[in-house]
mmCIF file of C-alpha atoms in Angstrom:
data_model
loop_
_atom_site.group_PDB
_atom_site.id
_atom_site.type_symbol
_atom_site.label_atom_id
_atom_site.label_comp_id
_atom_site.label_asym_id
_atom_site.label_seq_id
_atom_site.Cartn_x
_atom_site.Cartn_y
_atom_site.Cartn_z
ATOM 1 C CA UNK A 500 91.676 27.966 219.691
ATOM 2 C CA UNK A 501 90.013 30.364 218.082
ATOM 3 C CA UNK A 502 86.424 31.499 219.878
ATOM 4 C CA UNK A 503 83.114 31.965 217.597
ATOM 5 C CA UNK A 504 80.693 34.494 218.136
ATOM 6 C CA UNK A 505 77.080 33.429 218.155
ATOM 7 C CA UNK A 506 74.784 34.495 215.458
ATOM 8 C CA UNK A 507 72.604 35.867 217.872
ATOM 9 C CA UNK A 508 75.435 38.711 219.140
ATOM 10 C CA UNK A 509 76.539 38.749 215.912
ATOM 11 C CA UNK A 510 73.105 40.065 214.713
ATOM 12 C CA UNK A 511 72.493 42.061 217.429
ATOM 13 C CA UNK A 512 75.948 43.978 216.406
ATOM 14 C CA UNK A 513 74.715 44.662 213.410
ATOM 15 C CA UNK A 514 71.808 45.871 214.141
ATOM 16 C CA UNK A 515 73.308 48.612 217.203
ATOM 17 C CA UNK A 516 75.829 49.841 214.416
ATOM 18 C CA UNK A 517 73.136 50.064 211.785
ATOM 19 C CA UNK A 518 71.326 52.125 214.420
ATOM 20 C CA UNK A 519 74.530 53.996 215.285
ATOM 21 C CA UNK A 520 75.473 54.737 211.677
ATOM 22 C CA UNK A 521 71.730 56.387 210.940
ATOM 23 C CA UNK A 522 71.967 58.527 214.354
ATOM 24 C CA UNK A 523 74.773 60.323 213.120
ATOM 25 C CA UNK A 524 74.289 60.466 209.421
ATOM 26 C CA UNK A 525 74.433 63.368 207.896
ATOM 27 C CA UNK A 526 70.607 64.528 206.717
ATOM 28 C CA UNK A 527 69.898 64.456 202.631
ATOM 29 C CA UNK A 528 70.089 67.830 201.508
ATOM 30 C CA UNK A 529 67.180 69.263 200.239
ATOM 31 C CA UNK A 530 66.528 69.975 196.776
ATOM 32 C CA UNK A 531 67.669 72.811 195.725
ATOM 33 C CA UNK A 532 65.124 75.938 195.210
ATOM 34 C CA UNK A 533 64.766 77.067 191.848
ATOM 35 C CA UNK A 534 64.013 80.411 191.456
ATOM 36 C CA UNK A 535 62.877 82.880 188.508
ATOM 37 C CA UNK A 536 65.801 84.775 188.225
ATOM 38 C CA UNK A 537 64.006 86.981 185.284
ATOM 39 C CA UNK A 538 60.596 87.292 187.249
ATOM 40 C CA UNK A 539 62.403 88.512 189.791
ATOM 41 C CA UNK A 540 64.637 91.261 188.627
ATOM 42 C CA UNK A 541 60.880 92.603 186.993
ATOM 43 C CA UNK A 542 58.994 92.596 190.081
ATOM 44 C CA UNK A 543 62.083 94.159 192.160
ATOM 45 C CA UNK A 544 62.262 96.713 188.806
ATOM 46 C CA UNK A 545 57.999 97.330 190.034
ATOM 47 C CA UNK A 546 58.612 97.145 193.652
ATOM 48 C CA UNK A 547 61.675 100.153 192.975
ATOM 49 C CA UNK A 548 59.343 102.079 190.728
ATOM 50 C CA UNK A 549 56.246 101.787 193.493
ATOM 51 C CA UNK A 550 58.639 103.188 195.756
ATOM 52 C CA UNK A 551 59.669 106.129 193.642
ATOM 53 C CA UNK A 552 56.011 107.328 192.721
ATOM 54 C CA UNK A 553 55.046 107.263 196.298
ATOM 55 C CA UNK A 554 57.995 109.941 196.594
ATOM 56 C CA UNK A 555 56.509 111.328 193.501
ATOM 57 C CA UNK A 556 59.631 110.505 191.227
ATOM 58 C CA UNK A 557 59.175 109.396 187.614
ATOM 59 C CA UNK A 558 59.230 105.924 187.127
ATOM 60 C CA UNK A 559 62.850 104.188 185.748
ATOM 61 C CA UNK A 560 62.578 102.290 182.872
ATOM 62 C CA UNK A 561 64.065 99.211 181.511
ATOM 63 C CA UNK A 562 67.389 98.365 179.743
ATOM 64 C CA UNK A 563 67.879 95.018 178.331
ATOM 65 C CA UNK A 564 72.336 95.582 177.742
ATOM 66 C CA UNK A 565 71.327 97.359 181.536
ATOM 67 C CA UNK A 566 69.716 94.633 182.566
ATOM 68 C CA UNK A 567 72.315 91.980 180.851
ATOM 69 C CA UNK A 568 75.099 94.239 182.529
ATOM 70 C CA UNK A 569 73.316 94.010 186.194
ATOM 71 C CA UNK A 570 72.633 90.031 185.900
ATOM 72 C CA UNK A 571 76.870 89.366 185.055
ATOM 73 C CA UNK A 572 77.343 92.041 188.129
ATOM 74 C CA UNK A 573 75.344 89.851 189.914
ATOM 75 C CA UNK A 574 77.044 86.866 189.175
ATOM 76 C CA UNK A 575 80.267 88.570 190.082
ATOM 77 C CA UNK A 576 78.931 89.369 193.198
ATOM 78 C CA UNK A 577 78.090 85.841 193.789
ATOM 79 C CA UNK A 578 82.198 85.316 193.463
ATOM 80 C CA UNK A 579 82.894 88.536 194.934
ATOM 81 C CA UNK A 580 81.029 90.692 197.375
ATOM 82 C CA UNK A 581 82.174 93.924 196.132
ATOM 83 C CA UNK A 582 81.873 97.083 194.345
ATOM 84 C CA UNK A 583 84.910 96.047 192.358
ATOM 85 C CA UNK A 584 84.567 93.291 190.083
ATOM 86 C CA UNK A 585 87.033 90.494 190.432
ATOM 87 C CA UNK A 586 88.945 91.750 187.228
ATOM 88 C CA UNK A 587 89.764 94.731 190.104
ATOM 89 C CA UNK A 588 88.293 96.598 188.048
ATOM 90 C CA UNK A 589 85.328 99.083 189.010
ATOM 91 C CA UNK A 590 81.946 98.059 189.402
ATOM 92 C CA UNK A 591 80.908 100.453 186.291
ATOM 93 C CA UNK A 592 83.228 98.994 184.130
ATOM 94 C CA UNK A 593 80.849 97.078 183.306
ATOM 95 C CA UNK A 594 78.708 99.355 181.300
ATOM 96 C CA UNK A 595 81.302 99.873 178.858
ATOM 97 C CA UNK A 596 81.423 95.966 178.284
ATOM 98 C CA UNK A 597 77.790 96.112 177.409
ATOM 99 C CA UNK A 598 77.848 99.185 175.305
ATOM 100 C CA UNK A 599 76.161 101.589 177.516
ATOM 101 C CA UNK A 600 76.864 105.378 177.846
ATOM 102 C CA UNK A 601 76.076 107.407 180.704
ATOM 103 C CA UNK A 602 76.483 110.818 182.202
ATOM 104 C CA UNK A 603 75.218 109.409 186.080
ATOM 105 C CA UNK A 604 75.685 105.692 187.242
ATOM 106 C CA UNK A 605 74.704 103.788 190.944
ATOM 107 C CA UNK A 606 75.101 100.161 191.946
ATOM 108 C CA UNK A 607 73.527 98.264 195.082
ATOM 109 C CA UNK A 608 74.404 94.859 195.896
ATOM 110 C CA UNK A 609 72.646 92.529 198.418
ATOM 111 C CA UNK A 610 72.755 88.720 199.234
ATOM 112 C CA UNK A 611 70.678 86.421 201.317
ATOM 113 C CA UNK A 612 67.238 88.118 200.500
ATOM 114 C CA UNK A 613 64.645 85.596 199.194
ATOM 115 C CA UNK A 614 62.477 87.911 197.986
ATOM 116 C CA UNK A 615 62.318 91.025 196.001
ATOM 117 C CA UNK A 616 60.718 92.990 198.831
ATOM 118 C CA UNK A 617 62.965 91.878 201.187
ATOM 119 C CA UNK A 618 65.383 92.903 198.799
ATOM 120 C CA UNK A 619 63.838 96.205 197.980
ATOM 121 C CA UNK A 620 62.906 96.839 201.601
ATOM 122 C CA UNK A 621 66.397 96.047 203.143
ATOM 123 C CA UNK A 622 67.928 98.668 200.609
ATOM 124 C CA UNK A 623 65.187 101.140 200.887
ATOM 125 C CA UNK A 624 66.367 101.373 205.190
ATOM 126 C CA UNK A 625 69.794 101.871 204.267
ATOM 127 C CA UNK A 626 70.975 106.011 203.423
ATOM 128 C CA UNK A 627 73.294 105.153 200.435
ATOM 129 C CA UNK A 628 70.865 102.636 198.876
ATOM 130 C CA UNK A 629 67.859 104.704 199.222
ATOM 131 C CA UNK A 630 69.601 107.436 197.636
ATOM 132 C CA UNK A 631 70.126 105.455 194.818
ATOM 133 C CA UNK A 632 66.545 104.061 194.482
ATOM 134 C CA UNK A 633 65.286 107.539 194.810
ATOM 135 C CA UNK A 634 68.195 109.160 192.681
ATOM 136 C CA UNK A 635 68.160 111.035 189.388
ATOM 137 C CA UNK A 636 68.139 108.126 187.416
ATOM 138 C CA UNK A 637 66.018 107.209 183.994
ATOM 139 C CA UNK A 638 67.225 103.175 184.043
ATOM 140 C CA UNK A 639 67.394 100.120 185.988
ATOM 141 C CA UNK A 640 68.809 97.064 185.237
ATOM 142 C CA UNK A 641 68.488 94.086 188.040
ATOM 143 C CA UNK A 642 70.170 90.936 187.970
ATOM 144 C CA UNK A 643 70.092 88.138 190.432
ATOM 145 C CA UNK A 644 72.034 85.214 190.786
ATOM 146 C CA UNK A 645 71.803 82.112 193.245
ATOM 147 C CA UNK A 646 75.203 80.418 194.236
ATOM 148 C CA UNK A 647 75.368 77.456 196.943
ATOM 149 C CA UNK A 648 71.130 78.363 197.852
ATOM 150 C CA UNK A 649 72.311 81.978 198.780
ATOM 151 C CA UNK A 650 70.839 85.237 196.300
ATOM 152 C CA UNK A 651 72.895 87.821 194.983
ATOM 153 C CA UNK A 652 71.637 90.949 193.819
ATOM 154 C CA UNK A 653 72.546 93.932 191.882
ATOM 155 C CA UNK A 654 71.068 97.359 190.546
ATOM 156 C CA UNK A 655 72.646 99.327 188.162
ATOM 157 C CA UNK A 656 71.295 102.751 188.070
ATOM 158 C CA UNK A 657 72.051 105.347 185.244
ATOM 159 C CA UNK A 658 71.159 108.052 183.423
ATOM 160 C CA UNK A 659 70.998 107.907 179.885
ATOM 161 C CA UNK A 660 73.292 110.461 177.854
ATOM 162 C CA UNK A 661 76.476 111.376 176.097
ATOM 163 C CA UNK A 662 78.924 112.136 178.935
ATOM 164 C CA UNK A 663 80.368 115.666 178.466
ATOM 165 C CA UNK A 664 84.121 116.072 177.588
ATOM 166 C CA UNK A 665 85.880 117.658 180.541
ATOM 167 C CA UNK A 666 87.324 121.226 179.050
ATOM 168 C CA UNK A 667 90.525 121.343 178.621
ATOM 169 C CA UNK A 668 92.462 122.354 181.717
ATOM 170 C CA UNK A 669 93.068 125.854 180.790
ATOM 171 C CA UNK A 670 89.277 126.636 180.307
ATOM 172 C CA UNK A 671 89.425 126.377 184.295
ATOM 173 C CA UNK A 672 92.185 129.112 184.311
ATOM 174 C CA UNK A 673 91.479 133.376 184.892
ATOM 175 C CA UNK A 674 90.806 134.580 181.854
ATOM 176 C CA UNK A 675 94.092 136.927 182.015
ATOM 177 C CA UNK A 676 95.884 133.990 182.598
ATOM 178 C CA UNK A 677 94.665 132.270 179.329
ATOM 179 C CA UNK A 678 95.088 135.256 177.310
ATOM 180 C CA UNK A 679 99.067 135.198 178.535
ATOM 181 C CA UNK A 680 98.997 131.512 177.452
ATOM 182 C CA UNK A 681 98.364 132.732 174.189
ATOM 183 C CA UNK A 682 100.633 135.523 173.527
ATOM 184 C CA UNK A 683 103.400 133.237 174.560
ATOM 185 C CA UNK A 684 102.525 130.043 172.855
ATOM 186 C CA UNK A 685 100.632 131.402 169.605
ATOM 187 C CA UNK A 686 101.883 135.558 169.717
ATOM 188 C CA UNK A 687 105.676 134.596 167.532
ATOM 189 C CA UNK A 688 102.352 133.819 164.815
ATOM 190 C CA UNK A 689 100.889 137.068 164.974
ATOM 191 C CA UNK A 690 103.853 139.159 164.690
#
């Protein structure tokens, strides 16, 4: 014979796992933040600048391929935290993608900052990324991704110029030495 359970319990059952099932549910995530990716690689391009004059360095100017280049380091950086890309590849690989030509290039990469002074600042108490802020640089190019509520960011520092061809290994050479080179390669000419 099969026993019933009263409405009453039955309710009151109900009711305790209804109450059980909201203690332990999981919260509604929050919206997530949107952010001004573009207003915020300019104001961490003024912060960097402010920095330099108060050193009394000239002021680095902006790139837009720099600036493209620094915003797909950035969201490389969001994949990979590293100076190497995930192509394994190095980091200023990139400026050959974009069609930029330097004769003196810098990267720093940071994540978790909200802000760019907390960006700027946390770089500007580390040695390596200081040097880079304050370095002989004419260009900056920020970019600034947000993956999963986290910020990634990237500088790419360079200097604007023709890179000089390395001379040719001999140049390196005593001149006696070269002069030898010479008689024995070109000389059977001369005679």
């Amino acid at each position: 014979m099969k026993r019933a359970i009263p409405l009453r319990a039955a309710a009151a059952l109900l009711t305790a796992l209804a109450l059980l099932c909201g203690v332990f549910a999981m919260p509604a995530a929050a919206a997530p933040q949107t952010i001004d990716t573009a207003g915020f690689a300019d104001e961490t391009l003024r912060l960097v600048n402010a920095e330099r004059a108060a050193k009394g360095l000239a002021a680095l100017g902006a790139l837009d391929p720099l600036s493209a280049a620094a915003q797909k380091r950035a969201e490389e950086v969001s994949v990979k935290f590293s100076h190497t890309r995930p192509s394994f590849r190095g980091c200023f690989t990139v400026l050959a993608d974009y069609g930029l030509v330097s004769t003196r290039a810098g990267e720093n990469i940071a994540s978790g900052y909200r802000s760019p002074a907390e960006a700027v600042n946390g770089w500007m108490k580390s040695s390596g990324h200081r040097a880079n802020i304050l370095g002989d640089f004419d260009k900056l190019g920020v970019g600034v991704c947000v993956r999963n509520g986290t910020a990634y960011w990237v500088q790419l520092f360079i200097r604007e110029g023709t890179p000089k061809k390395p001379a040719p290994i001999w140049k390196k050479w005593p001149p006696a030495v070269q002069w030898l080179l010479r008689v024995v390669f070109f000389g059977w000419i001369w005679m």
